[in-house]
Amino acid sequence: MPPRPDARRLLPLLRNPAFWYVTGLAAMWPVLRLLPAERVRALREWASTDLDNLRLWPDGHPVESLVVSAFVPQDTIWVWPVFALSAFAVVGALGGRRAVAVLALAQVVATALTEGLVWWRIEHGGLPAEAAHALDTGPSYVVVAALTVAACRARPVWSRAVWLLMLAVAAPDLLGGVPDGEVAAVGHLVALITGLGVSAAHRMGLPPVARRSGVLSAPRQAERVPSR
């Protein structure tokens, strides 16, 4: 039995990873509001991408914390699903699988560099040992990378101005601590640079984010007219 017209319209949305990410962030809002404070604290401690949790199994759970952390904001919970709508533009520009890979890369690289900075400061006396398990959760690395790619590569072209404006609004809070070496601010800068690098590679048609059409993309069998 063929799907009904309504179902056909829903299928592309349900197959879009951006839909599930935005939905997950939106669902986390009531969850964090309704759970008892001790449960919220326990969730954030488990999801935190701190040095303790990033240790290899069985001492830590690095993959789980990297994934779940991207859905667990620490503050301004309501604003993150709005900013995360930029992920739809990333999927539109890169395709679903590449968009997931790029945003996951931003999360991993920004986390690795910032927590590496924390480790270095602890080792050299710049931070106390307790900093190894300081809470570090939130979707900001993913969202900053998504906003950056959307501002550079979204279609139609006029929509880039929307994402650029949103990025500009968020930038003072997200990047303000970079001169002081604040860990989160440095991570946001890394995520932004990652997004710019991906956007530049996509514009130049470089793999693995090569454009799906144009002279720089992979050769296609466009000359043959397929049979109907």
XYZ file of N, CA and C in Angstrom:
684
model
N 0.843 -1.191 0.000
C 0.000 0.000 0.000
C 0.887 1.253 0.000
N 0.757 2.107 -1.026
C 1.619 3.298 -1.091
C 1.297 4.267 0.018
N 2.304 5.017 0.509
C 2.063 5.983 1.587
C 1.129 7.090 1.125
N 0.339 7.617 2.046
C -0.571 8.703 1.742
C 0.216 9.982 1.452
N -0.398 10.946 0.747
C 0.323 12.188 0.428
C 0.893 12.888 1.645
N 0.146 12.901 2.767
C 0.658 13.540 3.981
C 1.929 12.860 4.464
N 1.920 11.521 4.388
C 3.096 10.769 4.826
C 4.293 11.059 3.930
N 4.031 11.221 2.620
C 5.132 11.524 1.698
C 5.790 12.857 2.031
N 4.993 13.816 2.456
C 5.549 15.112 2.814
C 6.349 15.038 4.108
N 5.974 14.121 4.987
C 6.669 14.007 6.271
C 7.972 13.231 6.174
N 8.054 12.301 5.221
C 9.219 11.421 5.149
C 10.535 12.188 5.017
N 10.647 13.188 4.122
C 11.928 13.922 4.052
C 12.301 14.584 5.373
N 11.309 15.088 6.095
C 11.591 15.716 7.385
C 12.089 14.691 8.391
N 11.445 13.534 8.421
C 11.837 12.499 9.377
C 13.200 11.903 9.052
N 13.605 12.005 7.806
C 14.927 11.498 7.414
C 16.029 12.536 7.608
N 15.653 13.740 7.965
C 16.625 14.819 8.094
C 17.224 14.801 9.497
N 18.544 14.609 9.637
C 19.144 14.582 10.987
C 18.984 15.896 11.730
N 18.865 17.010 11.000
C 18.671 18.303 11.669
C 17.356 18.323 12.441
N 16.328 17.686 11.892
C 15.032 17.629 12.575
C 15.172 16.936 13.923
N 15.884 15.845 13.958
C 16.014 15.087 15.204
C 16.903 15.812 16.201
N 17.897 16.554 15.703
C 18.735 17.305 16.648
C 17.954 18.455 17.275
N 17.242 19.218 16.461
C 16.455 20.324 16.992
C 15.357 19.797 17.921
N 14.731 18.690 17.534
C 13.686 18.096 18.372
C 14.254 17.640 19.711
N 15.435 17.026 19.670
C 16.068 16.583 20.913
C 16.404 17.739 21.833
N 16.909 18.831 21.269
C 17.206 20.013 22.081
C 15.932 20.619 22.664
N 14.880 20.685 21.843
C 13.617 21.245 22.330
C 13.027 20.374 23.426
N 13.141 19.054 23.288
C 12.602 18.141 24.295
C 13.375 18.232 25.605
N 14.650 18.601 25.526
C 15.457 18.702 26.736
C 15.013 19.868 27.616
N 14.396 20.871 27.029
C 13.938 22.036 27.788
C 12.977 21.633 28.898
N 11.833 20.969 28.575
C 10.944 20.564 29.670
C 11.560 19.512 30.589
N 12.420 18.647 30.024
C 13.054 17.624 30.861
C 13.877 18.274 31.970
N 14.699 19.251 31.612
C 15.548 19.905 32.602
C 14.750 20.765 33.565
N 13.577 21.240 33.123
C 12.725 22.051 34.003
C 11.951 21.190 34.988
N 11.567 19.987 34.573
C 10.678 19.161 35.393
C 11.417 18.192 36.307
N 12.624 17.800 35.919
C 13.371 16.871 36.763
C 13.777 17.541 38.069
N 13.858 16.783 39.152
C 14.398 17.334 40.403
C 15.833 17.813 40.205
N 16.214 18.795 40.985
C 17.528 19.422 40.817
C 18.671 18.413 40.920
N 18.522 17.429 41.816
C 19.611 16.457 41.967
C 19.735 15.559 40.738
N 18.592 15.267 40.081
C 18.633 14.456 38.863
C 19.268 15.241 37.715
N 18.937 16.520 37.625
C 19.541 17.369 36.592
C 21.052 17.443 36.795
N 21.454 17.607 38.042
C 22.881 17.658 38.343
C 23.575 16.346 37.957
N 22.939 15.224 38.274
C 23.519 13.919 37.947
C 23.629 13.734 36.430
N 22.596 14.174 35.689
C 22.631 14.064 34.227
C 23.770 14.893 33.660
N 23.909 16.115 34.147
C 24.969 16.982 33.632
C 26.354 16.454 33.995
N 26.498 15.895 35.179
C 27.787 15.336 35.567
C 28.149 14.136 34.695
N 27.144 13.305 34.353
C 27.412 12.131 33.515
C 27.711 12.549 32.078
N 27.002 13.570 31.572
C 27.171 14.011 30.184
C 28.355 14.950 29.995
N 28.907 15.464 31.070
C 29.973 16.458 30.982
C 31.181 15.917 30.216
N 31.692 16.729 29.289
C 32.889 16.329 28.540
C 34.141 16.829 29.260
N 34.245 16.449 30.519
C 35.428 16.823 31.297
C 36.481 15.727 31.200
N 37.639 15.987 31.787
C 38.749 15.038 31.674
C 38.424 13.688 32.285
N 37.678 13.680 33.369
C 37.323 12.412 33.998
C 36.465 11.553 33.080
N 35.412 12.143 32.509
C 34.509 11.367 31.656
C 35.131 11.004 30.316
N 36.096 11.787 29.856
C 36.718 11.510 28.557
C 37.796 10.433 28.619
N 38.087 9.939 29.806
C 39.032 8.820 29.895
C 38.442 7.585 29.231
N 39.311 6.739 28.707
C 38.840 5.535 28.020
C 38.138 4.595 28.986
N 37.261 3.751 28.416
C 36.552 2.767 29.220
C 37.561 1.843 29.896
N 37.274 1.324 31.074
C 36.049 1.489 31.868
C 36.096 2.690 32.829
N 37.193 3.438 32.811
C 37.304 4.562 33.750
C 36.402 5.734 33.367
N 36.131 5.895 32.086
C 35.274 6.977 31.621
C 34.296 6.492 30.571
N 33.616 7.421 29.932
C 32.681 7.090 28.843
C 32.733 8.223 27.823
N 33.795 8.285 27.032
C 34.025 9.431 26.150
C 32.977 9.601 25.060
N 32.608 8.523 24.380
C 31.651 8.640 23.272
C 30.294 9.084 23.786
N 29.830 8.446 24.867
C 28.514 8.796 25.417
C 28.458 10.255 25.849
N 29.514 10.720 26.519
C 29.496 12.104 26.991
C 29.567 13.095 25.832
N 30.334 12.784 24.786
C 30.420 13.670 23.636
C 29.071 13.807 22.933
N 28.319 12.705 22.868
C 27.016 12.738 22.192
C 25.971 13.419 23.068
N 25.813 12.963 24.294
C 24.738 13.463 25.149
C 24.980 14.913 25.536
N 26.232 15.296 25.725
C 26.539 16.673 26.103
C 25.968 17.670 25.105
N 25.949 17.304 23.826
C 25.463 18.217 22.790
C 23.965 18.468 22.874
N 23.267 17.751 23.760
C 21.824 17.936 23.948
C 21.477 18.535 25.308
N 22.482 18.813 26.131
C 22.218 19.216 27.517
C 22.798 20.602 27.788
N 22.028 21.665 27.543
C 22.526 23.020 27.821
C 22.649 23.261 29.326
N 23.497 24.220 29.680
C 23.622 24.604 31.085
C 22.785 25.835 31.419
N 22.557 26.705 30.435
C 21.752 27.902 30.672
C 21.100 28.334 29.357
N 20.253 29.359 29.434
C 19.488 29.846 28.268
C 19.006 28.683 27.405
N 18.314 27.747 28.068
C 17.935 26.504 27.407
C 17.074 26.753 26.180
N 16.187 27.743 26.247
C 15.217 27.952 25.178
C 15.859 28.428 23.883
N 17.018 29.087 23.953
C 17.578 29.702 22.764
C 18.290 28.704 21.855
N 18.754 27.592 22.405
C 19.569 26.678 21.614
C 18.804 25.985 20.487
N 17.552 25.543 20.691
C 16.828 24.983 19.538
C 16.644 25.989 18.409
N 16.518 27.268 18.749
C 16.368 28.305 17.716
C 17.653 28.417 16.903
N 18.782 28.522 17.588
C 20.059 28.591 16.878
C 20.336 27.297 16.104
N 19.908 26.174 16.665
C 20.180 24.881 16.031
C 19.402 24.680 14.739
N 18.417 25.524 14.459
C 17.724 25.446 13.174
C 18.692 25.619 12.009
N 19.831 26.229 12.277
C 20.851 26.376 11.232
C 21.334 25.028 10.722
N 21.152 23.968 11.500
C 21.555 22.633 11.046
C 20.784 22.218 9.796
N 19.552 22.709 9.629
C 18.801 22.412 8.410
C 19.532 22.968 7.185
N 20.089 24.178 7.320
C 20.839 24.776 6.211
C 22.110 23.989 5.928
N 22.741 23.454 6.976
C 23.945 22.643 6.785
C 23.611 21.367 6.026
N 22.516 20.722 6.389
C 22.080 19.516 5.675
C 21.755 19.854 4.225
N 21.096 20.990 4.003
C 20.776 21.395 2.648
C 22.008 21.637 1.796
N 23.074 22.131 2.406
C 24.297 22.431 1.664
C 25.184 21.209 1.467
N 25.290 20.373 2.503
C 26.264 19.274 2.483
C 25.645 17.905 2.297
N 24.337 17.773 2.570
C 23.733 16.456 2.641
C 23.731 15.955 4.078
N 22.849 15.019 4.374
C 22.654 14.575 5.751
C 23.882 13.959 6.390
N 24.496 12.997 5.726
C 25.629 12.295 6.334
C 26.817 13.217 6.537
N 27.097 14.049 5.550
C 28.227 14.960 5.676
C 27.961 16.007 6.748
N 26.716 16.462 6.845
C 26.386 17.439 7.883
C 26.614 16.852 9.268
N 26.159 15.618 9.480
C 26.376 14.954 10.768
C 27.874 14.818 11.046
N 28.633 14.410 10.029
C 30.078 14.228 10.215
C 30.761 15.545 10.555
N 30.370 16.627 9.873
C 30.998 17.928 10.096
C 30.686 18.456 11.489
N 29.426 18.370 11.907
C 29.055 18.886 13.223
C 29.627 18.012 14.335
N 29.703 16.708 14.098
C 30.358 15.836 15.071
C 31.848 16.163 15.168
N 32.464 16.454 14.018
C 33.883 16.840 14.011
C 34.103 18.093 14.843
N 33.213 19.080 14.684
C 33.350 20.312 15.463
C 33.260 20.027 16.954
N 32.327 19.166 17.345
C 32.169 18.816 18.759
C 33.429 18.116 19.290
N 33.948 17.178 18.526
C 35.105 16.403 18.982
C 36.364 17.262 19.021
N 36.614 18.020 17.955
C 37.845 18.815 17.890
C 37.841 19.909 18.954
N 36.718 20.632 19.073
C 36.650 21.702 20.070
C 36.800 21.142 21.477
N 36.167 20.004 21.748
C 36.273 19.397 23.072
C 37.692 18.912 23.340
N 38.298 18.252 22.355
C 39.653 17.721 22.538
C 40.647 18.853 22.815
N 40.551 19.933 22.068
C 41.503 21.028 22.262
C 41.278 21.761 23.583
N 40.028 22.000 23.932
C 39.769 22.720 25.183
C 40.115 21.875 26.401
N 39.756 20.606 26.369
C 40.106 19.753 27.509
C 41.608 19.471 27.552
N 42.235 19.463 26.370
C 43.699 19.387 26.353
C 44.316 20.612 27.006
N 43.704 21.766 26.791
C 44.161 22.997 27.445
C 43.974 22.921 28.953
N 42.845 22.358 29.389
C 42.613 22.181 30.821
C 43.677 21.263 31.416
N 43.950 20.153 30.729
C 44.957 19.203 31.226
C 46.322 19.889 31.337
N 46.692 20.668 30.319
C 47.989 21.340 30.321
C 48.078 22.331 31.483
N 47.003 23.054 31.726
C 47.017 24.032 32.820
C 47.090 23.349 34.177
N 46.408 22.217 34.308
C 46.488 21.472 35.574
C 47.923 20.990 35.802
N 48.521 20.442 34.746
C 49.875 19.911 34.854
C 50.894 20.995 35.197
N 50.631 22.219 34.764
C 51.593 23.316 34.991
C 51.143 24.265 36.094
N 50.169 23.844 36.883
C 49.777 24.618 38.044
C 48.872 25.796 37.773
N 48.377 25.913 36.539
C 47.499 27.023 36.220
C 46.069 26.822 36.679
N 45.675 25.577 36.912
C 44.335 25.245 37.395
C 44.462 24.201 38.490
N 43.531 24.175 39.431
C 43.559 23.132 40.459
C 43.160 21.783 39.871
N 43.497 20.725 40.567
C 43.182 19.374 40.079
C 41.686 19.156 39.917
N 40.875 19.895 40.689
C 39.420 19.740 40.598
C 38.877 20.121 39.222
N 39.642 20.874 38.447
C 39.190 21.278 37.118
C 39.036 20.089 36.175
N 39.620 18.956 36.537
C 39.504 17.761 35.701
C 38.072 17.244 35.642
N 37.240 17.598 36.603
C 35.843 17.164 36.556
C 34.883 18.361 36.653
N 35.324 19.510 36.124
C 34.430 20.668 36.054
C 33.346 20.421 35.006
N 32.111 20.823 35.303
C 30.994 20.588 34.390
C 31.243 21.271 33.050
N 31.048 20.515 31.983
C 31.225 21.055 30.631
C 30.218 20.362 29.713
N 29.020 20.910 29.641
C 27.995 20.357 28.750
C 27.414 21.489 27.905
N 26.725 21.106 26.840
C 26.026 22.096 26.030
C 26.205 21.880 24.548
N 25.268 22.410 23.761
C 25.307 22.261 22.306
C 26.090 23.347 21.595
N 26.766 24.215 22.325
C 27.304 25.429 21.711
C 28.350 25.146 20.637
N 29.216 24.132 20.811
C 30.219 23.849 19.787
C 29.539 23.423 18.486
N 28.547 22.554 18.599
C 27.803 22.106 17.420
C 27.070 23.273 16.774
N 26.418 24.083 17.581
C 25.603 25.186 17.060
C 26.474 26.259 16.416
N 27.609 26.591 17.019
C 28.497 27.594 16.425
C 28.987 27.118 15.057
N 29.376 25.856 14.955
C 29.812 25.317 13.666
C 28.676 25.341 12.654
N 27.465 24.976 13.094
C 26.313 24.976 12.192
C 25.982 26.386 11.709
N 25.974 27.354 12.616
C 25.703 28.739 12.234
C 26.749 29.246 11.245
N 28.006 28.871 11.460
C 29.080 29.332 10.581
C 28.926 28.767 9.179
N 28.690 27.462 9.083
C 28.503 26.854 7.765
C 27.255 27.416 7.088
N 26.181 27.586 7.859
C 24.948 28.133 7.284
C 25.159 29.558 6.788
N 25.898 30.372 7.539
C 26.153 31.752 7.128
C 26.991 31.827 5.861
N 27.772 30.783 5.604
C 28.651 30.787 4.426
C 28.065 30.053 3.223
N 27.263 28.975 3.468
C 26.898 28.095 2.360
C 25.405 27.832 2.227
N 24.564 28.453 3.034
C 23.125 28.167 2.973
C 22.546 28.560 1.620
N 21.499 27.852 1.228
C 20.721 28.163 0.032
C 19.273 28.360 0.441
N 18.571 29.360 -0.129
C 19.057 30.359 -1.077
C 20.058 31.316 -0.435
N 20.784 32.031 -1.280
C 21.888 32.858 -0.807
C 21.418 33.910 0.196
N 20.219 34.474 -0.011
C 19.761 35.534 0.894
C 19.607 35.039 2.323
N 19.353 33.723 2.493
C 19.162 33.192 3.847
C 20.448 33.223 4.669
N 21.580 33.356 3.998
C 22.850 33.421 4.734
C 22.885 34.633 5.654
N 22.211 35.699 5.239
C 22.186 36.904 6.070
C 21.491 36.638 7.400
N 20.472 35.773 7.387
C 19.756 35.429 8.621
C 20.692 34.723 9.586
N 21.418 33.732 9.082
C 22.313 32.955 9.950
C 23.500 33.792 10.388
N 23.971 34.669 9.512
C 25.072 35.548 9.889
C 24.645 36.499 11.002
N 23.429 37.008 10.920
C 22.916 37.887 11.971
C 22.815 37.142 13.296
N 22.314 35.899 13.259
C 22.197 35.112 14.488
C 23.578 34.822 15.073
N 24.535 34.535 14.202
C 25.901 34.291 14.675
C 26.488 35.550 15.290
N 26.221 36.694 14.664
C 26.728 37.958 15.191
C 26.106 38.293 16.540
N 24.827 37.960 16.713
C 24.161 38.201 17.993
C 24.771 37.345 19.095
N 25.078 36.109 18.763
C 25.608 35.177 19.770
C 27.100 35.376 20.035
N 27.829 35.906 19.060
C 29.293 35.954 19.139
C 29.841 36.653 20.372
N 29.318 37.823 20.786
C 29.915 38.478 21.963
C 29.913 37.611 23.213
N 28.819 36.883 23.449
C 28.768 36.008 24.623
C 29.637 34.766 24.435
N 29.663 34.235 23.221
C 30.363 32.978 22.988
C 31.872 33.156 22.871
N 32.308 34.287 22.344
C 33.739 34.488 22.077
C 34.381 35.527 22.989
N 33.599 36.139 23.861
C 34.127 37.232 24.679
C 35.282 36.846 25.575
N 35.364 35.574 25.987
C 36.434 35.167 26.898
C 37.689 34.687 26.227
N 37.758 34.750 24.883
C 38.950 34.255 24.182
C 40.224 34.971 24.619
N 40.251 36.318 24.720
C 41.503 36.985 25.140
C 41.999 36.532 26.508
N 41.079 36.105 27.383
C 41.470 35.654 28.718
C 41.732 34.153 28.771
N 41.590 33.478 27.638
C 41.834 32.043 27.594
C 40.766 31.212 28.256
N 39.532 31.735 28.343
C 38.439 30.940 28.916
C 38.200 29.701 28.052
N 38.050 28.565 28.713
C 38.002 27.292 28.015
C 36.839 27.242 27.028
N 35.632 27.598 27.468
C 34.465 27.522 26.586
C 34.621 28.456 25.401
N 35.113 29.672 25.642
C 35.286 30.636 24.555
C 36.285 30.130 23.519
N 37.370 29.516 23.988
C 38.343 28.939 23.063
C 37.686 27.832 22.240
N 36.852 27.016 22.878
C 36.145 25.967 22.155
C 35.216 26.530 21.091
N 34.532 27.628 21.417
C 33.658 28.260 20.428
C 34.465 28.783 19.238
N 35.636 29.339 19.516
C 36.492 29.820 18.431
C 36.941 28.658 17.549
N 37.284 27.532 18.159
C 37.690 26.353 17.397
C 36.530 25.858 16.528
N 35.316 25.833 17.092
C 34.150 25.402 16.325
C 33.896 26.338 15.149
N 34.057 27.644 15.372
C 33.863 28.621 14.296
C 34.897 28.410 13.189
N 36.148 28.197 13.568
C 37.200 27.963 12.573
C 36.928 26.672 11.808
N 36.449 25.654 12.507
C 36.090 24.405 11.839
C 35.005 24.649 10.797
N 33.980 25.412 11.174
C 32.914 25.732 10.230
C 33.423 26.511 9.032
N 34.330 27.467 9.259
C 34.902 28.230 8.150
C 35.732 27.331 7.232
N 36.485 26.408 7.833
C 37.285 25.494 7.023
C 36.425 24.590 6.161
N 35.354 24.069 6.737
C 34.436 23.219 5.977
C 33.776 24.011 4.854
N 33.369 25.244 5.150
C 32.730 26.092 4.141
C 33.681 26.385 2.990
N 34.940 26.656 3.304
C 35.924 26.922 2.255
C 36.158 25.684 1.404
N 36.253 24.510 2.059
C 36.445 23.267 1.305
C 35.252 22.991 0.402
N 34.056 23.247 0.908
C 32.848 23.019 0.109
C 32.813 23.966 -1.083
N 33.185 25.208 -0.868
C 33.176 26.187 -1.964
C 34.154 25.792 -3.059
N 35.301 25.239 -2.667
C 36.315 24.859 -3.649
C 36.089 23.467 -4.216
N 35.039 22.788 -3.740
C 34.746 21.459 -4.261
C 35.694 20.383 -3.788
N 36.274 20.590 -2.598
C 37.244 19.622 -2.086
C 36.533 18.509 -1.322
N 36.983 17.268 -1.470
C 36.415 16.191 -0.655
C 36.856 16.362 0.790
N 36.106 15.846 1.758
C 34.894 15.030 1.600
C 33.609 15.834 1.555
N 33.696 17.175 1.399
C 32.481 17.987 1.372
C 32.301 18.636 0.003
N 32.740 17.945 -1.054
C 32.650 18.486 -2.396
C 31.208 18.784 -2.773
N 31.046 19.839 -3.558
C 29.718 20.183 -4.024
C 29.168 19.077 -4.899
N 27.867 18.922 -4.853
C 27.228 17.841 -5.599
C 26.961 18.197 -7.047
N 27.250 19.405 -7.432
C 27.135 19.810 -8.831
C 28.187 20.857 -9.115
N 28.475 21.066 -10.400
C 29.480 22.060 -10.754
C 30.724 21.423 -11.315
N 31.607 22.243 -11.845
C 32.766 21.718 -12.546
C 33.765 21.068 -11.605
N 33.722 21.424 -10.323
C 34.710 20.873 -9.399
C 34.232 19.629 -8.690
N 32.998 19.255 -8.884
C 32.482 18.081 -8.192
C 32.871 16.827 -8.939
N 32.565 15.691 -8.336
C 32.917 14.411 -8.933
C 32.204 14.254 -10.263
N 32.814 13.575 -11.245
C 32.188 13.409 -12.542
C 30.873 12.665 -12.414
N 29.908 13.073 -13.232
C 28.622 12.411 -13.238
C 28.353 11.880 -14.634
N 27.473 10.931 -14.733
C 27.072 10.388 -16.018
C 25.869 11.172 -16.528
N 26.069 12.486 -16.732
C 24.955 13.344 -17.096
C 24.646 13.269 -18.584
N 25.616 12.790 -19.361
C 25.425 12.796 -20.804
C 24.422 11.726 -21.241
N 24.281 10.664 -20.481
C 23.361 9.580 -20.837
C 21.991 9.892 -20.333
N 21.020 9.816 -21.194
C 19.640 10.033 -20.790
C 19.089 8.723 -20.274
N 18.710 8.652 -18.995
C 18.232 7.387 -18.444
C 16.928 6.971 -19.087
N 16.736 5.687 -19.178
C 15.462 5.175 -19.711
C 14.374 5.375 -18.689
N 13.149 5.538 -19.166
C 12.021 5.773 -18.270
C 11.303 4.461 -17.978
